[in-house]
Amino acid sequence: MLPASAFAVLALLAPAVSAAPAKRAVDTAYPYTGPAIPVGDPVNPSVDNGGKGNGKGYPRLWEHPAVYPAPGAYPTNNINVISSAYFPGGINIHFQTPFGIGANPVVQYGTSKSKLDQTATGFTHTYDRTPPCSLLPVTQCSQFFHEVQIKNLQPGATYYYKIPGGNGTTPSDVLSFTTALPAGDKTEFTVAVLADMGYTNAKGTHLQVLDAVNDGAAFVWHGGDISYADQWYAGYLHCDPSWDVCYNGTNSKLATPDGKPDNPDYSIPLPDGEFPSQGGPWGGDISTIYESNWDLWQQWMVDITKKVPYMVLPGNHETSCAEFDGTNGELAAVLVDNKAPGSTSKSKLSYYSCPESQRNFTAYINRFHMPGDVSGGVGNFWYSFDYGLAHFISFDGETDYYKSPEYPFVADLKGNETHPLLNQTYPTDAGPFGAINGSYKDNTAYQQYQWLVDDLKKVDRTKTPWVIASTHRPFYSSQTAAYEANIRNAFEDVLIKGGVDLYISGHIHWYERTFPIGHNGTIDKASVINNNTYKTNPGVSITHIINGAAGNVESHSTLGKAPVLPLTNTLDQTHYGFGKLKIHNETALSYEFLHGEDGSVADWVYLIKDKAPGGGSTGGGQGGQGGNGGNGGNGGNGNGGGQGGNGGNGGNGGNGNGGGNGGNGGNGGNGGNGQ
């Protein structure tokens, strides 16, 4: 979450809001003037992951592909990445190859591992990436992206599938997926939630998320800043004294007990000729090449993405090849002036400083396939889906609203211009990905805004009483910033009026949980039962969680001497980790923050809500409090060692499982027994 001088991207004003627009094109009004293949290693500019390099510079990494070629084989093509995403009535299987498969992609599937008796056919898309896969090892590069949607499946059912591939690829093993629970299904389920990951500092989180998936998590929800591919150039820029951590630098200062990096990778000796940077031992986050960062991160994650759907939304680090330059124009010297690394320049980075394939979310658009276009939203940018008792909303906090961090060229225009001049643009210019039906300064004119209003109106609360929304950017935090006010101005009123219960974000590299918050930062004190238990108040307040602590090369965010604001309940500036969101039943959910280093539970919150007369609320948060019985109803059982619930009027307190104390009966109710 480094500061970005964000602004625009492509088209001016899109036509009327109707069908989802085509994916945004990349503007080429001015030529790219940098090297054909930018490599962020001043000592070793090799492209092939080090295979034919000079033996100097940063070590290059390899990650295992999704499909291993046959032993002893010399593959000419390979399936390197496999992932999936929920689509209405089914699933989308996404896989990646360096050279395509020579035909439309096919998935064989069935309800038995030994009988894959059905076939689904999809489509392939690609982009002109740099470097092309012809210059990289065949098992370490993806340039063709294959999508196969399997439709009309039974909800909540497990299916088996195989990707036969083609054009020299090795077929996949027989894999499996489980479709989403139908809306209204009362089965308890868990979601792994994370943001701001990348590779450096995220190894513990990776292992803990894999454990959560193996323990039955239904899917992973990644709230942006995915691979940190744009850190490829870290080796060009000397570490700034204001940055919290430098690889082998003397300026590192962290909010750890001893103020030193807790990652052993930072003790790896700096290669000869390199200098301290914010990168890791590999120069950037995992590689010195933008596209290789993406390749390696995706292949690192296949142990997870082959097992459960991996739902994503955009963050600022998905925008383009770079957010900012060094103090002496070191990056502009390479990308604009085409000078040798280490040179300085007075040139300014612009939208056109990145190679064409590294602008306007191009890699993000191609490397994932979310259900926006088939569910009323837009591509990988905004979409929603039901799963059991919850309605999940992913939307775009980076573009497509007024004063968004990355915004369209129309915001850069001067006077009567119809297209900005080169020096009026920024490397993070992006969008709009939906139509703007009116002035770009009017939030209600944006297709995303109208979609969000409409989506919330359509929620059937009798089936999905829980509504959970996420973007990359927080609305509120003890770390205040102008973008928080801008995203609140665009969406806070919509989410509150729409009855959203929980809003999850990232961007700030820590874990933070607020109290329930209403309009303009007002704490809804009446909804606070205790520090770990809130009662939802739809239409009045929302609980906010910032979950940007998965790891990443930029390390922890820190408050320094700034105060923790009253709206913050819990703040963890020292640990990496991820969240476990558990929907227990119609009236109880819990959210836990788990440390990446050992999986221990560092914080939890338990949300309870009212139910219609005759129904009771149950417990469920680990270490949280049991629920309150509804009027006339009986409190259910609290899972995970919390306290038994309090009986409602005429109701009975539920039983707290795991050694908690029985609750107290409400008016006329009886306290339950601790188990």
mmCIF file of N, CA and C in Angstrom, residues 80 303 479:
data_model
loop_
_atom_site.group_PDB
_atom_site.id
_atom_site.type_symbol
_atom_site.label_atom_id
_atom_site.label_comp_id
_atom_site.label_asym_id
_atom_site.label_seq_id
_atom_site.Cartn_x
_atom_site.Cartn_y
_atom_site.Cartn_z
ATOM 1 N N ASN A 80 0.147 -25.096 -16.374
ATOM 2 C CA ASN A 80 0.931 -24.587 -15.249
ATOM 3 C C ASN A 80 0.098 -24.060 -14.095
ATOM 4 N N ASP A 303 -1.525 -25.398 -4.951
ATOM 5 C CA ASP A 303 -1.946 -26.373 -3.947
ATOM 6 C C ASP A 303 -3.263 -25.961 -3.293
ATOM 7 N N GLN A 479 -5.515 4.545 10.690
ATOM 8 C CA GLN A 479 -4.641 5.195 9.713
ATOM 9 C C GLN A 479 -5.543 5.928 8.723
#
